[in-house]
mmCIF file of C-alpha atoms in Angstrom:
data_model
loop_
_atom_site.group_PDB
_atom_site.id
_atom_site.type_symbol
_atom_site.label_atom_id
_atom_site.label_comp_id
_atom_site.label_asym_id
_atom_site.label_seq_id
_atom_site.Cartn_x
_atom_site.Cartn_y
_atom_site.Cartn_z
ATOM 1 C CA UNK C 24 -79.280 116.646 119.105
ATOM 2 C CA UNK C 25 -76.987 117.968 116.410
ATOM 3 C CA UNK C 26 -73.881 118.220 118.603
ATOM 4 C CA UNK C 27 -74.117 114.554 119.638
ATOM 5 C CA UNK C 28 -74.689 113.441 116.058
ATOM 6 C CA UNK C 29 -71.617 115.355 114.800
ATOM 7 C CA UNK C 30 -69.498 113.830 117.568
ATOM 8 C CA UNK C 31 -70.839 110.306 116.962
ATOM 9 C CA UNK C 32 -72.394 110.125 120.430
ATOM 10 C CA UNK C 33 -75.655 108.184 120.902
ATOM 11 C CA UNK C 34 -78.669 110.453 121.462
ATOM 12 C CA UNK C 35 -79.431 108.981 124.906
ATOM 13 C CA UNK C 36 -75.919 109.705 126.250
ATOM 14 C CA UNK C 37 -75.722 112.411 128.905
ATOM 15 C CA UNK C 38 -73.219 115.250 128.384
ATOM 16 C CA UNK C 39 -71.420 117.255 131.068
ATOM 17 C CA UNK C 40 -69.160 120.289 131.127
ATOM 18 C CA UNK C 41 -66.670 121.188 133.852
ATOM 19 C CA UNK C 42 -65.189 124.607 134.415
ATOM 20 C CA UNK C 43 -62.061 124.113 136.489
ATOM 21 C CA UNK C 44 -60.032 121.114 137.556
ATOM 22 C CA UNK C 45 -62.327 118.598 139.213
ATOM 23 C CA UNK C 46 -60.827 115.190 138.445
ATOM 24 C CA UNK C 47 -63.039 113.380 140.945
ATOM 25 C CA UNK C 48 -66.244 114.717 139.440
ATOM 26 C CA UNK C 49 -65.019 114.051 135.895
ATOM 27 C CA UNK C 50 -64.081 110.466 136.777
ATOM 28 C CA UNK C 51 -67.400 109.785 138.536
ATOM 29 C CA UNK C 52 -69.493 111.089 135.632
ATOM 30 C CA UNK C 53 -67.446 109.192 133.042
ATOM 31 C CA UNK C 54 -67.800 105.998 135.113
ATOM 32 C CA UNK C 55 -71.568 106.465 134.804
ATOM 33 C CA UNK C 56 -71.362 106.722 131.007
ATOM 34 C CA UNK C 57 -71.486 110.508 130.685
ATOM 35 C CA UNK C 58 -69.445 112.226 127.955
ATOM 36 C CA UNK C 59 -67.576 115.480 128.535
ATOM 37 C CA UNK C 60 -68.043 118.457 126.252
ATOM 38 C CA UNK C 61 -64.641 120.100 126.648
ATOM 39 C CA UNK C 62 -65.711 123.327 124.920
ATOM 40 C CA UNK C 63 -66.365 125.506 127.981
ATOM 41 C CA UNK C 64 -68.391 128.019 125.952
ATOM 42 C CA UNK C 65 -70.613 125.432 124.272
ATOM 43 C CA UNK C 66 -74.306 125.380 125.210
ATOM 44 C CA UNK C 67 -74.487 121.620 124.550
ATOM 45 C CA UNK C 68 -74.543 119.862 127.933
ATOM 46 C CA UNK C 69 -77.009 118.259 130.330
ATOM 47 C CA UNK C 70 -75.021 119.060 133.486
ATOM 48 C CA UNK C 71 -72.518 121.842 134.081
ATOM 49 C CA UNK C 72 -70.247 122.008 137.120
ATOM 50 C CA UNK C 73 -68.892 125.497 137.721
ATOM 51 C CA UNK C 74 -67.720 127.639 140.619
ATOM 52 C CA UNK C 75 -68.844 130.972 139.229
ATOM 53 C CA UNK C 76 -72.065 132.178 137.652
ATOM 54 C CA UNK C 77 -70.078 133.720 134.788
ATOM 55 C CA UNK C 78 -69.067 130.170 133.793
ATOM 56 C CA UNK C 79 -72.702 129.063 133.581
ATOM 57 C CA UNK C 80 -74.236 132.019 131.762
ATOM 58 C CA UNK C 81 -77.672 133.404 132.456
ATOM 59 C CA UNK C 82 -79.709 130.836 134.442
ATOM 60 C CA UNK C 83 -82.970 132.077 132.892
ATOM 61 C CA UNK C 84 -81.569 131.213 129.435
ATOM 62 C CA UNK C 85 -80.911 127.553 130.273
ATOM 63 C CA UNK C 86 -82.967 124.817 128.700
ATOM 64 C CA UNK C 87 -85.393 123.171 131.155
ATOM 65 C CA UNK C 88 -83.421 119.914 130.878
ATOM 66 C CA UNK C 89 -80.066 121.501 131.776
ATOM 67 C CA UNK C 90 -78.815 121.198 135.350
ATOM 68 C CA UNK C 91 -76.119 123.259 137.045
ATOM 69 C CA UNK C 92 -74.440 122.833 140.418
ATOM 70 C CA UNK C 93 -74.221 126.586 140.973
ATOM 71 C CA UNK C 94 -76.319 128.637 143.341
ATOM 72 C CA UNK C 95 -75.655 132.109 144.673
ATOM 73 C CA UNK C 96 -73.678 132.671 147.869
ATOM 74 C CA UNK C 97 -72.438 129.082 147.855
ATOM 75 C CA UNK C 98 -69.152 130.146 149.467
ATOM 76 C CA UNK C 99 -70.997 130.110 152.785
ATOM 77 C CA UNK C 100 -70.745 126.341 152.710
ATOM 78 C CA UNK C 101 -68.140 125.580 150.029
ATOM 79 C CA UNK C 102 -65.157 127.505 151.385
ATOM 80 C CA UNK C 103 -63.383 126.742 154.646
ATOM 81 C CA UNK C 104 -63.873 130.244 156.041
ATOM 82 C CA UNK C 105 -67.473 130.367 154.826
ATOM 83 C CA UNK C 106 -68.367 127.056 156.431
ATOM 84 C CA UNK C 107 -66.553 128.002 159.638
ATOM 85 C CA UNK C 108 -68.492 131.269 159.925
ATOM 86 C CA UNK C 109 -71.794 129.667 158.946
ATOM 87 C CA UNK C 110 -71.422 127.040 161.668
ATOM 88 C CA UNK C 111 -70.357 129.558 164.300
ATOM 89 C CA UNK C 112 -73.045 132.096 163.404
ATOM 90 C CA UNK C 113 -75.807 129.503 163.369
ATOM 91 C CA UNK C 114 -74.824 127.399 166.367
ATOM 92 C CA UNK C 115 -77.846 128.713 168.311
ATOM 93 C CA UNK C 116 -80.134 127.196 165.673
ATOM 94 C CA UNK C 117 -78.300 123.885 166.123
ATOM 95 C CA UNK C 118 -79.863 123.606 169.579
ATOM 96 C CA UNK C 119 -76.604 124.465 171.323
ATOM 97 C CA UNK C 120 -74.758 121.547 169.734
ATOM 98 C CA UNK C 121 -71.011 121.633 170.248
ATOM 99 C CA UNK C 122 -69.837 122.252 166.684
ATOM 100 C CA UNK C 123 -66.408 120.842 167.528
ATOM 101 C CA UNK C 124 -68.019 117.473 168.267
ATOM 102 C CA UNK C 125 -68.791 116.910 164.558
ATOM 103 C CA UNK C 126 -66.613 119.380 162.656
ATOM 104 C CA UNK C 127 -62.892 119.994 163.207
ATOM 105 C CA UNK C 128 -62.085 123.155 165.135
ATOM 106 C CA UNK C 129 -61.500 125.999 162.701
ATOM 107 C CA UNK C 130 -60.924 129.728 162.681
ATOM 108 C CA UNK C 131 -61.374 132.523 160.176
ATOM 109 C CA UNK C 132 -58.183 134.510 160.643
ATOM 110 C CA UNK C 133 -59.817 137.516 158.928
ATOM 111 C CA UNK C 134 -62.578 137.697 161.532
ATOM 112 C CA UNK C 135 -61.936 139.896 164.577
ATOM 113 C CA UNK C 136 -64.497 137.845 166.526
ATOM 114 C CA UNK C 137 -62.481 134.634 166.440
#
């Protein structure tokens, strides 16, 4: 690939892009030999970690080999309030499991039901 050649990166090296500050993810990928493309607008990456769809672009325009961590409505499990509400709202499907037995007690202070 032209981008790798211009940067002096071997063709087999995997490239990632991060949008936001995720030092743990950056460190883990670099430890596995991945190289970061720091140009957030560049289309040259194998894996892109982003919180918002606008940071990824149009999913239908991605190359088949490109992987993203994004999926719609992810705040239902990636935010504290979202996870709290998801667990509470779906506790019946958990076969009446006591949520507090495996997840710390939490409250969504914006919810009138809690």
